[in-house]
């Protein structure tokens, strides 16, 4: 890393350099003035080197050093020397040596930063971090995370190139590709009254590249979706986007699985991968066993159906739920039988927040007695049968939810995650990848009175379910909630890591006739299809190969590999929860002249009625 300013970085100096005259450049991490001696810790992204300025040996440098403050940028030239015995710093890679300065130059001065740069653990207000993001990024934790992210992207590229993938960029100014979110639009100046959409993903473009014959494509692609933001969402994010031709679901999964393992091993070799090959489960199995389509399987706490033991139990809620076609599910929380009343109330509130109508608990005490508010309603032996059905052991607390299919399991699944966090289950170091597939093709959209793709409007259907892409009336443009289409399963597969959806993809429908049928079910009339998807439908008349692909969230992956729960922590310049860039102050008002050229007027948001 030698440049005109430096011979070594601040992380390079070792005993082998002792006696060499070198120049270093960097930021003043810390400064200690002992009068005769001034010590500077000089920092760059490679490390820290101790610099000593002795008034006797270098009086001019000493005068400069007296005025230097933390975060000044300086260049120090001198001789690398072995530190005096007993003053070595084992925490620094350069800790055996120090630079004895002959010449010190200030390259730039710095104001006192709004938060300390040299205290990695300092608690700093989030808004302040984002306003001064360039300083936040100077701090060690952020540097480490962005460096890991860079290694992640590098490893991804290497594995793909080695496997014969072609890296192709697709445009940002496109026509809307529906991925289920709102589009950001860019008004056209040259064609007033029209607008581009920013891509929610390169979905259609990568499929068109398959029509072109690039049978293995990938891209580190920026995606933009105008959604409400949550912890793992940002208006713009990055996907590893790939598509392959002449493949089945098994081919795509096999490649992606090897790629994910290779990349993980290369970027975080110290973190164990829980399962190789990755476990695979259907959506139905994931919901029934874990109450989630992105289960964290680093721990058990599996859900169990209580339909058999709850039927005819004497407890009205169970009977009515089951008679009405609902389900009753439960799981055993280990060692929680002694939970106090207040804790049980909290769990009930949590369950309601997660969408359950209520929560039923049964404590299996150490002595074997069962304590539960519903015990008195149950017929003889049923309480014991229920705790046995969930595999509870003495000391466990059984948590039960009765309700609609899937909803009840999902509410309980969220409670499972809460309990696991409280009990400290799940090794934080382990990377537990798995596949979930066989998702339903559609979900009923009552407002739009149509079937909506659960994932991607281009997802294919299992061959044996193809005939289900139909309505009860026989007319695909007249859907209703009871249609066979509601039972069709998609050739969709999601990859999950430690309870997060890392990515999802599918084998696509490449036959135009089937795609049109599917679009009709989704409420796109023939005219609307021509308007929205005309390009790809036409392309599919020119020999589209069978194809499929996937996209993985790079931000999520980087966050999980660096133990973060918010993707902001692995993005250089993210937005706040309300979509604001506090550093550059975007969004911002637009120059009226520019608006005029675009033929636009921006309406201020109406104040909510008082
Ligand atoms: N385009 C999809 C998405 O962004 C991924 C895919 O199916 O390849 O979620």
Coordinates of C-alpha atoms and ligand atoms in Angstrom, one line a residue:
X1 CA 0.0 0.0 0.0
X2 CA 3.0 2.3 -0.5
X3 CA 2.1 5.7 -1.9
X4 CA 3.7 9.1 -2.2
X5 CA 2.5 9.8 1.4
X6 CA 3.4 6.6 3.1
X7 CA 5.7 3.6 3.0
X8 CA 3.6 1.4 5.2
X9 CA 0.0 1.5 6.4
X10 CA -0.7 1.9 10.1
X11 CA -1.3 -1.8 10.4
X12 CA 1.9 -3.0 8.8
X13 CA 4.8 -2.3 11.2
X14 CA 6.4 -5.4 12.8
X15 CA 9.7 -6.2 14.5
X16 CA 11.1 -7.1 11.1
X17 CA 10.9 -3.4 10.1
X18 CA 12.9 -2.2 13.1
X19 CA 15.7 0.2 12.0
X20 CA 13.9 1.2 8.8
X21 CA 13.1 4.8 8.0
X22 CA 9.5 5.1 7.0
X23 CA 6.6 7.5 6.6
X24 CA 3.1 6.8 7.9
X25 CA -0.1 8.7 7.3
X26 CA -3.4 8.6 9.1
X27 CA -5.8 10.0 11.6
X28 CA -4.8 10.8 15.2
X29 CA -6.7 8.2 17.2
X30 CA -5.4 9.3 20.5
X31 CA -2.8 11.8 21.8
X32 CA -0.9 11.7 25.1
X33 CA 1.3 14.7 25.9
X34 CA 3.9 13.9 28.6
X35 CA 5.8 17.2 28.1
X36 CA 9.1 15.9 26.8
X37 CA 7.4 13.1 24.9
X38 CA 4.2 13.2 22.9
X39 CA 2.6 9.9 21.9
X40 CA 0.2 9.7 19.0
X41 CA -1.8 6.6 18.1
X42 CA -1.9 6.9 14.3
X43 CA -4.9 5.1 12.7
X44 CA -6.0 4.1 9.3
X45 CA -8.3 1.3 8.3
X46 CA -5.5 -1.2 8.5
X47 CA -4.6 -0.6 12.2
X48 CA -2.9 1.6 14.7
X49 CA 0.8 2.4 15.1
X50 CA 2.2 4.3 18.1
X51 CA 4.2 7.4 17.1
X52 CA 6.6 9.0 19.6
X53 CA 7.8 12.6 19.3
X54 CA 10.8 13.5 21.5
X55 CA 11.5 17.2 22.0
X56 CA 15.2 16.5 22.1
X57 CA 15.4 14.5 19.0
X58 CA 12.9 16.4 16.9
X59 CA 12.1 19.9 18.3
X60 CA 10.2 21.0 15.2
X61 CA 8.0 17.9 15.0
X62 CA 7.4 18.4 18.8
X63 CA 6.1 21.9 18.2
X64 CA 3.7 20.5 15.5
X65 CA 2.7 17.6 17.7
X66 CA 1.8 20.0 20.6
X67 CA -1.0 21.4 18.5
X68 CA -2.3 18.2 16.9
X69 CA -5.7 17.0 18.1
X70 CA -7.6 13.8 17.7
X71 CA -8.9 13.1 14.1
X72 CA -6.3 15.5 12.6
X73 CA -4.7 13.9 9.5
X74 CA -1.0 13.8 9.8
X75 CA 2.1 12.3 8.1
X76 CA 4.8 11.1 10.3
X77 CA 8.3 10.2 9.2
X78 CA 10.9 8.6 11.3
X79 CA 12.6 5.3 12.3
X80 CA 10.7 2.2 13.4
X81 CA 12.1 1.1 16.7
X82 CA 11.5 -1.8 19.1
X83 CA 9.4 -0.6 22.1
X84 CA 11.0 -0.6 25.5
X85 CA 10.6 -4.0 27.3
X86 CA 7.4 -3.9 29.2
X87 CA 5.7 -1.2 27.1
X88 CA 4.6 -3.5 24.3
X89 CA 0.9 -3.6 23.5
X90 CA -0.3 -7.1 22.8
X91 CA -3.7 -5.8 21.6
X92 CA -2.2 -4.2 18.6
X93 CA -0.6 -6.1 15.7
X94 CA 2.0 -3.4 15.6
X95 CA 2.3 -3.4 19.4
X96 CA 6.0 -4.5 19.5
X97 CA 7.2 -1.4 17.7
X98 CA 6.8 2.4 17.5
X99 CA 7.7 5.1 15.1
X100 CA 10.3 7.6 16.5
X101 CA 9.5 10.7 14.7
X102 CA 11.9 13.0 12.8
X103 CA 9.3 14.9 10.9
X104 CA 5.6 15.5 11.5
X105 CA 3.3 17.3 9.1
X106 CA -0.4 18.1 9.5
X107 CA -2.3 17.2 6.3
X108 CA -5.6 18.4 7.6
X109 CA -7.1 19.6 10.8
X110 CA -10.4 18.4 12.3
X111 CA -13.1 19.8 14.5
X112 CA -14.0 17.9 17.6
X113 CA -16.2 15.1 16.2
X114 CA -19.9 15.0 17.4
X115 CA -19.2 11.6 18.9
X116 CA -16.0 9.7 19.8
X117 CA -14.4 7.9 16.9
X118 CA -11.9 6.1 19.1
X119 CA -14.5 4.3 21.4
X120 CA -16.0 1.4 19.5
X121 CA -18.5 0.7 22.2
X122 CA -19.7 4.3 22.7
X123 CA -23.5 4.6 22.6
X124 CA -24.3 7.1 19.9
X125 CA -27.7 8.4 19.0
X126 CA -28.9 6.9 15.7
X127 CA -29.9 10.2 14.1
X128 CA -26.5 11.6 14.9
X129 CA -24.7 8.6 13.4
X130 CA -26.7 9.0 10.2
X131 CA -26.2 12.8 10.0
X132 CA -22.4 12.3 10.3
X133 CA -22.4 8.9 8.6
X134 CA -18.9 9.6 7.1
X135 CA -17.6 9.8 10.7
X136 CA -19.7 6.9 11.9
X137 CA -18.1 4.9 9.1
X138 CA -14.7 5.9 10.4
X139 CA -15.4 3.9 13.6
X140 CA -14.0 0.4 13.9
X141 CA -17.3 -1.6 14.1
X142 CA -18.7 0.0 10.9
X143 CA -15.3 -0.4 9.1
X144 CA -15.3 -4.1 10.0
X145 CA -18.8 -4.6 8.8
X146 CA -18.3 -2.8 5.4
X147 CA -15.1 -4.7 4.9
X148 CA -16.9 -8.0 5.5
X149 CA -19.6 -6.9 3.1
X150 CA -17.0 -6.2 0.5
X151 CA -15.5 -9.7 1.0
X152 CA -19.0 -11.1 0.7
X153 CA -19.6 -9.5 -2.7
X154 CA -16.1 -10.5 -3.8
X155 CA -16.7 -14.1 -2.9
X156 CA -20.1 -14.2 -4.6
X157 CA -18.5 -12.9 -7.8
X158 CA -15.7 -15.4 -7.7
X159 CA -18.0 -18.4 -7.2
X160 CA -20.3 -17.3 -10.0
X161 CA -17.6 -16.5 -12.5
X162 CA -15.9 -19.9 -11.7
X163 CA -19.3 -21.6 -12.4
X164 CA -19.6 -19.9 -15.8
X165 CA -22.1 -17.2 -14.9
X166 CA -22.1 -14.0 -17.0
X167 CA -22.4 -10.7 -15.0
X168 CA -24.7 -8.4 -16.8
X169 CA -26.0 -5.0 -15.7
X170 CA -29.7 -4.1 -16.3
X171 CA -31.1 -0.6 -16.4
X172 CA -32.5 1.4 -13.6
X173 CA -34.9 3.3 -15.7
X174 CA -37.4 0.7 -16.7
X175 CA -41.1 -0.1 -16.9
X176 CA -42.8 -1.2 -13.7
X177 CA -42.1 -4.8 -12.7
X178 CA -44.6 -5.7 -10.2
X179 CA -43.1 -7.4 -7.1
X180 CA -45.9 -6.5 -4.9
X181 CA -44.6 -3.2 -3.7
X182 CA -45.2 0.4 -4.8
X183 CA -42.9 1.8 -7.6
X184 CA -40.7 4.8 -7.4
X185 CA -41.2 6.7 -10.6
X186 CA -39.1 9.0 -12.6
X187 CA -41.0 11.5 -14.8
X188 CA -39.7 11.7 -18.4
X189 CA -38.7 15.2 -19.6
X190 CA -38.5 14.1 -23.2
X191 CA -41.9 12.4 -23.1
X192 CA -44.0 14.6 -20.9
X193 CA -46.8 12.8 -19.1
X194 CA -44.9 9.5 -19.0
X195 CA -42.6 8.1 -16.4
X196 CA -40.1 5.4 -15.9
X197 CA -40.2 3.1 -12.9
X198 CA -37.2 2.2 -10.9
X199 CA -36.8 -1.6 -10.7
X200 CA -38.2 -3.4 -7.8
X201 CA -36.0 -6.2 -9.1
X202 CA -34.5 -7.0 -12.5
X203 CA -37.1 -9.8 -12.7
X204 CA -38.4 -9.3 -16.3
X205 CA -35.0 -8.3 -17.6
X206 CA -33.2 -11.4 -16.4
X207 CA -35.9 -13.5 -17.9
X208 CA -35.4 -11.7 -21.2
X209 CA -31.7 -12.4 -20.9
X210 CA -32.7 -16.1 -20.8
X211 CA -34.6 -15.6 -24.0
X212 CA -31.4 -14.2 -25.4
X213 CA -29.4 -17.3 -24.5
X214 CA -27.3 -16.2 -21.6
X215 CA -28.1 -19.4 -19.8
X216 CA -26.3 -18.4 -16.5
X217 CA -26.7 -14.7 -15.5
X218 CA -26.0 -12.9 -12.3
X219 CA -25.8 -9.4 -11.1
X220 CA -25.3 -7.5 -7.8
X221 CA -28.5 -5.6 -8.4
X222 CA -29.9 -2.5 -6.8
X223 CA -33.6 -2.8 -6.1
X224 CA -36.0 0.0 -5.2
X225 CA -39.3 -0.4 -3.5
X226 CA -41.5 2.3 -2.1
X227 CA -42.6 0.5 1.1
X228 CA -43.0 1.3 4.7
X229 CA -39.7 0.7 6.4
X230 CA -39.0 -1.9 9.1
X231 CA -35.8 -3.2 10.7
X232 CA -34.8 -5.3 7.7
X233 CA -36.2 -3.0 5.0
X234 CA -34.8 0.0 3.2
X235 CA -36.2 1.8 0.1
X236 CA -33.2 0.7 -1.8
X237 CA -31.3 -2.6 -1.2
X238 CA -29.0 -4.9 -3.0
X239 CA -29.8 -8.4 -4.3
X240 CA -27.6 -11.1 -5.6
X241 CA -29.9 -11.8 -8.6
X242 CA -29.4 -14.8 -10.8
X243 CA -31.2 -16.8 -13.4
X244 CA -30.4 -20.0 -15.2
X245 CA -31.8 -21.8 -18.3
X246 CA -32.6 -25.4 -18.9
X247 CA -32.9 -26.0 -15.2
X248 CA -35.3 -27.6 -12.8
X249 CA -35.9 -26.5 -9.2
X250 CA -33.3 -29.1 -8.1
X251 CA -30.7 -27.6 -10.4
X252 CA -31.1 -24.1 -9.1
X253 CA -31.2 -25.2 -5.5
X254 CA -28.1 -27.4 -5.9
X255 CA -26.1 -24.5 -7.4
X256 CA -27.3 -21.9 -4.9
X257 CA -26.6 -24.3 -1.9
X258 CA -23.0 -24.9 -3.0
X259 CA -22.5 -21.2 -3.7
X260 CA -23.9 -20.2 -0.3
X261 CA -21.7 -22.7 1.5
X262 CA -18.6 -21.7 -0.4
X263 CA -19.2 -18.0 0.2
X264 CA -20.0 -18.5 3.9
X265 CA -16.8 -20.6 4.4
X266 CA -14.7 -18.0 2.6
X267 CA -16.2 -14.9 4.4
X268 CA -16.8 -16.3 7.9
X269 CA -14.7 -19.5 8.1
X270 CA -15.0 -19.4 11.9
X271 CA -18.8 -19.8 11.9
X272 CA -20.1 -23.4 11.8
X273 CA -22.7 -24.2 9.1
X274 CA -25.4 -26.2 10.9
X275 CA -26.4 -28.5 8.1
X276 CA -24.8 -29.5 4.8
X277 CA -26.8 -30.3 2.8
X278 CA -29.4 -27.8 3.9
X279 CA -32.6 -29.2 5.3
X280 CA -35.6 -28.9 3.0
X281 CA -39.2 -28.6 4.1
X282 CA -42.4 -27.7 2.4
X283 CA -44.3 -24.5 3.3
X284 CA -47.0 -26.6 5.0
X285 CA -44.4 -28.5 7.1
X286 CA -42.7 -25.2 8.1
X287 CA -46.0 -23.7 9.2
X288 CA -47.1 -26.8 11.0
X289 CA -43.8 -27.4 12.8
X290 CA -42.6 -23.9 13.4
X291 CA -45.5 -21.5 12.6
X292 CA -43.3 -19.7 10.1
X293 CA -42.3 -19.9 6.5
X294 CA -38.8 -18.8 7.6
X295 CA -38.2 -20.9 10.7
X296 CA -35.2 -20.6 12.9
X297 CA -34.2 -24.2 13.4
X298 CA -31.2 -23.7 15.6
X299 CA -33.5 -24.7 18.4
X300 CA -36.5 -27.1 18.8
X301 CA -39.6 -25.8 20.6
X302 CA -41.6 -27.4 17.8
X303 CA -45.3 -26.9 17.5
X304 CA -47.7 -29.9 17.7
X305 CA -51.2 -30.3 16.4
X306 CA -53.6 -30.9 19.3
X307 CA -56.6 -31.6 17.1
X308 CA -56.8 -35.3 18.3
X309 CA -56.5 -34.6 22.0
X310 CA -58.5 -31.3 22.0
X311 CA -61.5 -32.7 20.2
X312 CA -64.3 -33.6 22.6
X313 CA -62.2 -32.3 25.5
X314 CA -65.0 -30.5 27.1
X315 CA -63.4 -27.1 26.7
X316 CA -65.7 -25.0 24.5
X317 CA -63.1 -22.9 22.7
X318 CA -61.4 -26.1 21.5
X319 CA -64.6 -27.8 20.4
X320 CA -65.9 -24.7 18.6
X321 CA -62.6 -24.0 16.9
X322 CA -62.2 -27.5 15.6
X323 CA -65.9 -27.8 14.6
X324 CA -65.5 -24.6 12.6
X325 CA -62.6 -26.0 10.6
X326 CA -59.9 -24.3 12.7
X327 CA -56.9 -25.8 14.4
X328 CA -55.4 -26.1 17.9
X329 CA -51.6 -26.0 18.2
X330 CA -49.2 -26.0 21.1
X331 CA -45.6 -26.2 22.2
X332 CA -43.7 -26.8 25.4
X333 CA -41.4 -24.0 26.7
X334 CA -38.8 -25.7 28.7
X335 CA -38.4 -24.8 32.4
X336 CA -41.0 -22.1 32.3
X337 CA -43.7 -23.8 34.4
X338 CA -42.9 -21.6 37.3
X339 CA -43.5 -18.4 35.3
X340 CA -45.3 -15.8 37.6
X341 CA -48.8 -14.5 36.7
X342 CA -47.4 -11.3 35.3
X343 CA -45.2 -13.2 32.9
X344 CA -48.1 -15.3 31.8
X345 CA -50.2 -12.1 31.2
X346 CA -47.3 -10.8 29.1
X347 CA -47.2 -13.9 27.0
X348 CA -51.0 -13.6 26.5
X349 CA -50.5 -10.0 25.3
X350 CA -47.7 -11.1 23.0
X351 CA -49.8 -13.8 21.5
X352 CA -52.6 -11.3 20.8
X353 CA -50.2 -8.9 19.3
X354 CA -49.1 -11.8 17.0
X355 CA -52.7 -12.2 15.9
X356 CA -54.0 -14.9 18.2
X357 CA -57.4 -14.5 19.8
X358 CA -56.0 -15.6 23.1
X359 CA -53.4 -17.9 24.7
X360 CA -54.0 -21.0 26.8
X361 CA -51.3 -22.2 29.1
X362 CA -50.7 -25.4 31.1
X363 CA -47.9 -25.7 33.6
X364 CA -46.5 -29.2 34.1
X365 CA -45.1 -28.9 37.6
X366 CA -42.0 -30.7 38.7
X367 CA -44.1 -33.1 40.8
X368 CA -46.2 -33.9 37.7
X369 CA -49.3 -31.9 38.6
X370 CA -50.9 -29.8 35.8
X371 CA -51.9 -26.3 36.6
X372 CA -54.0 -24.4 34.1
X373 CA -57.0 -22.1 34.0
X374 CA -58.8 -24.5 31.7
X375 CA -58.1 -27.6 33.8
X376 CA -61.5 -27.6 35.5
X377 CA -63.3 -27.7 32.1
X378 CA -61.4 -30.7 30.7
X379 CA -62.7 -34.2 30.8
X380 CA -60.7 -36.6 32.9
X381 CA -57.3 -37.4 31.4
X382 CA -57.3 -34.8 28.7
X383 CA -54.9 -32.3 30.4
X384 CA -52.4 -35.1 30.7
X385 CA -53.0 -36.1 27.1
X386 CA -52.4 -32.5 25.9
X387 CA -49.1 -32.1 27.8
X388 CA -48.0 -35.5 26.4
X389 CA -48.9 -34.5 22.9
X390 CA -46.5 -31.6 22.9
X391 CA -43.8 -33.7 24.6
X392 CA -43.7 -31.5 27.7
X393 CA -41.4 -32.6 30.6
X394 CA -41.9 -31.7 34.2
X395 CA -41.1 -28.0 34.7
X396 CA -42.3 -27.1 31.2
X397 CA -45.0 -24.6 30.3
X398 CA -47.3 -25.6 27.5
X399 CA -48.6 -22.7 25.3
X400 CA -51.7 -23.3 23.2
X401 CA -53.4 -21.3 20.5
X402 CA -56.8 -22.2 18.9
X403 CA -57.8 -20.4 15.7
X404 CA -57.9 -20.4 12.0
X405 CA -55.5 -22.6 10.1
X406 CA -52.1 -20.9 9.5
X407 CA -53.0 -17.8 11.5
X408 CA -53.0 -19.8 14.8
X409 CA -49.7 -21.5 13.9
X410 CA -48.2 -18.2 12.9
X411 CA -49.2 -16.5 16.1
X412 CA -47.7 -19.4 18.1
X413 CA -44.6 -19.4 15.9
X414 CA -43.9 -15.8 16.8
X415 CA -44.4 -16.7 20.5
X416 CA -41.9 -19.6 19.9
X417 CA -39.3 -17.1 18.7
X418 CA -40.0 -14.8 21.7
X419 CA -39.6 -17.7 24.1
X420 CA -36.4 -18.9 22.5
X421 CA -34.9 -15.4 22.8
X422 CA -35.9 -15.2 26.4
X423 CA -34.5 -18.6 27.1
X424 CA -31.3 -17.8 25.2
X425 CA -31.8 -20.8 22.8
X426 CA -30.0 -20.9 19.5
X427 CA -26.2 -20.7 19.1
X428 CA -25.6 -17.1 17.8
X429 CA -22.5 -18.3 15.9
X430 CA -24.1 -21.1 14.0
X431 CA -25.3 -20.4 10.4
X432 CA -28.5 -22.5 10.0
X433 CA -29.5 -22.4 6.4
X434 CA -32.6 -24.2 5.0
X435 CA -34.9 -24.4 2.1
X436 CA -38.7 -23.9 2.2
X437 CA -40.6 -24.8 -1.0
X438 CA -44.1 -25.7 -2.3
X439 CA -45.6 -22.4 -1.4
X440 CA -49.2 -21.7 -2.4
X441 CA -49.2 -20.1 -5.8
X442 CA -51.8 -17.5 -4.9
X443 CA -53.5 -15.9 -1.9
X444 CA -57.0 -14.4 -2.2
X445 CA -57.1 -10.6 -2.4
X446 CA -60.5 -9.7 -1.1
X447 CA -60.2 -6.0 -1.9
X448 CA -59.1 -6.6 -5.5
X449 CA -61.4 -9.7 -5.8
X450 CA -58.6 -11.6 -7.5
X451 CA -55.8 -14.1 -6.8
X452 CA -52.5 -12.5 -6.0
X453 CA -49.2 -14.2 -6.4
X454 CA -47.8 -15.0 -3.0
X455 CA -44.2 -14.4 -4.3
X456 CA -43.6 -13.5 -7.9
X457 CA -46.1 -13.2 -10.7
X458 CA -43.8 -15.2 -13.0
X459 CA -43.5 -18.2 -10.7
X460 CA -44.3 -21.6 -12.2
X461 CA -46.7 -24.1 -10.9
X462 CA -46.0 -27.7 -9.9
X463 CA -46.8 -29.8 -13.0
X464 CA -49.3 -31.9 -11.1
X465 CA -51.1 -28.7 -10.0
X466 CA -51.2 -27.1 -13.4
X467 CA -54.9 -28.0 -13.9
X468 CA -55.7 -26.2 -10.7
X469 CA -55.0 -22.8 -12.4
X470 CA -58.7 -22.5 -12.9
X471 CA -61.8 -20.9 -11.4
X472 CA -65.0 -22.6 -10.3
X473 CA -66.9 -20.8 -13.0
X474 CA -64.5 -22.0 -15.7
X475 CA -63.6 -18.5 -16.7
X476 CA -60.2 -17.5 -15.5
X477 CA -61.1 -13.8 -15.6
X478 CA -63.9 -14.4 -13.0
X479 CA -62.0 -15.6 -9.9
X480 CA -63.6 -16.3 -6.5
X481 CA -62.2 -17.4 -3.1
X482 CA -63.3 -21.0 -3.5
X483 CA -61.4 -21.6 -6.7
X484 CA -59.2 -24.6 -7.3
X485 CA -56.4 -22.0 -8.0
X486 CA -56.2 -21.5 -4.2
X487 CA -54.8 -25.0 -3.8
X488 CA -52.2 -24.7 -6.6
X489 CA -48.6 -24.9 -5.3
X490 CA -45.8 -22.8 -6.9
X491 CA -42.4 -23.9 -8.0
X492 CA -41.1 -21.4 -5.5
X493 CA -38.3 -21.9 -3.1
X494 CA -37.0 -19.7 -0.3
X495 CA -33.7 -19.9 1.4
X496 CA -33.8 -19.1 5.1
X497 CA -30.9 -18.2 7.5
X498 CA -31.4 -18.2 11.3
X499 CA -35.1 -17.2 11.0
X500 CA -34.7 -14.6 8.3
X501 CA -35.8 -15.0 4.7
X502 CA -32.5 -14.7 2.9
X503 CA -33.8 -15.1 -0.6
X504 CA -36.4 -16.5 -2.8
X505 CA -36.8 -17.7 -6.3
X506 CA -38.7 -19.9 -8.7
X507 CA -38.9 -21.8 -11.9
X508 CA -40.8 -19.5 -14.1
X509 CA -43.7 -20.1 -16.4
X510 CA -42.2 -19.9 -19.8
X511 CA -45.2 -21.0 -21.8
X512 CA -47.1 -18.0 -22.9
X513 CA -50.6 -19.6 -22.7
X514 CA -50.1 -20.7 -19.1
X515 CA -48.6 -17.3 -18.1
X516 CA -51.6 -15.6 -19.6
X517 CA -54.0 -17.9 -17.7
X518 CA -52.1 -17.1 -14.5
X519 CA -52.2 -13.4 -15.1
X520 CA -56.0 -13.6 -15.7
X521 CA -56.4 -15.2 -12.3
X522 CA -54.4 -12.3 -10.9
X523 CA -56.9 -9.9 -12.3
X524 CA -54.9 -8.7 -15.3
X525 CA -57.3 -8.5 -18.3
X526 CA -55.9 -9.3 -21.7
X527 CA -55.6 -5.5 -22.4
X528 CA -53.9 -4.9 -19.0
X529 CA -51.5 -7.8 -19.8
X530 CA -50.5 -6.2 -23.1
X531 CA -49.9 -2.9 -21.3
X532 CA -48.0 -4.2 -18.3
X533 CA -46.2 -7.3 -19.6
X534 CA -46.5 -6.8 -23.4
X535 CA -42.7 -6.9 -23.8
X536 CA -42.1 -10.2 -22.1
X537 CA -45.2 -11.9 -23.5
X538 CA -44.1 -11.0 -27.0
X539 CA -40.5 -12.2 -26.2
X540 CA -42.1 -15.5 -25.1
X541 CA -43.2 -16.0 -28.7
X542 CA -39.6 -16.3 -29.8
X543 CA -38.4 -19.4 -28.2
X544 CA -38.0 -18.9 -24.4
X545 CA -36.0 -21.7 -22.8
X546 CA -37.3 -23.2 -19.6
X547 CA -35.7 -21.1 -16.9
X548 CA -35.6 -20.2 -13.2
X549 CA -33.6 -18.3 -10.7
X550 CA -33.5 -16.7 -7.3
X551 CA -32.5 -13.5 -5.6
X552 CA -30.7 -13.3 -2.2
X553 CA -30.6 -10.1 -0.1
X554 CA -27.0 -9.1 0.2
X555 CA -27.8 -6.6 3.0
X556 CA -29.6 -9.3 5.0
X557 CA -26.8 -11.7 4.4
X558 CA -24.1 -9.2 5.5
X559 CA -26.2 -8.3 8.5
X560 CA -26.5 -11.9 9.6
X561 CA -22.9 -12.6 9.0
X562 CA -22.0 -9.6 11.3
X563 CA -24.5 -10.4 14.0
X564 CA -26.7 -7.4 13.2
X565 CA -30.5 -7.2 13.3
X566 CA -30.8 -4.0 11.2
X567 CA -29.6 -3.9 7.6
X568 CA -28.7 -0.3 8.2
X569 CA -25.6 -1.5 10.0
X570 CA -24.2 -3.0 6.9
X571 CA -25.1 -0.2 4.4
X572 CA -22.8 2.7 3.9
X573 CA -25.4 5.4 3.5
X574 CA -28.9 4.1 4.6
X575 CA -32.1 6.1 5.1
X576 CA -34.0 6.5 8.4
X577 CA -37.2 4.8 9.2
X578 CA -39.1 7.6 7.4
X579 CA -36.9 7.3 4.2
X580 CA -34.8 10.4 4.9
X581 CA -31.1 10.7 4.2
X582 CA -30.1 12.9 7.1
X583 CA -26.6 13.5 5.8
X584 CA -27.4 14.8 2.4
X585 CA -30.9 15.9 3.4
X586 CA -32.9 14.0 0.9
X587 CA -35.7 14.0 -0.2
X588 CA -35.7 17.8 -0.7
X589 CA -37.7 20.4 -2.6
X590 CA -37.1 20.5 -6.3
X591 CA -36.1 23.5 -8.3
X592 CA -39.4 24.9 -9.8
X593 CA -37.7 25.3 -13.2
X594 CA -36.9 21.6 -13.3
X595 CA -40.4 20.7 -12.3
X596 CA -41.7 23.0 -15.0
X597 CA -39.5 21.2 -17.6
X598 CA -41.0 17.9 -16.5
X599 CA -44.5 19.3 -16.6
X600 CA -44.9 18.6 -12.9
X601 CA -46.2 20.3 -9.8
X602 CA -45.6 18.7 -6.4
X603 CA -48.5 19.0 -4.1
X604 CA -47.6 19.5 -0.4
X605 CA -49.1 16.8 1.7
X606 CA -52.6 17.7 3.0
X607 CA -52.6 18.3 6.8
X608 CA -54.6 15.6 8.5
X609 CA -58.0 17.0 9.5
X610 CA -57.9 18.6 12.9
Ligands
LIG1 N1 -37.3 -11.2 -8.4 C1 -37.6 -11.9 -7.2 C2 -37.5 -11.0 -6.0 O1 -37.0 -9.9 -6.1 C3 -36.6 -13.1 -7.0 C4 -36.7 -14.1 -8.0 O2 -37.7 -14.8 -8.1 O3 -35.7 -14.4 -8.7 O4 -37.9 -11.4 -4.9

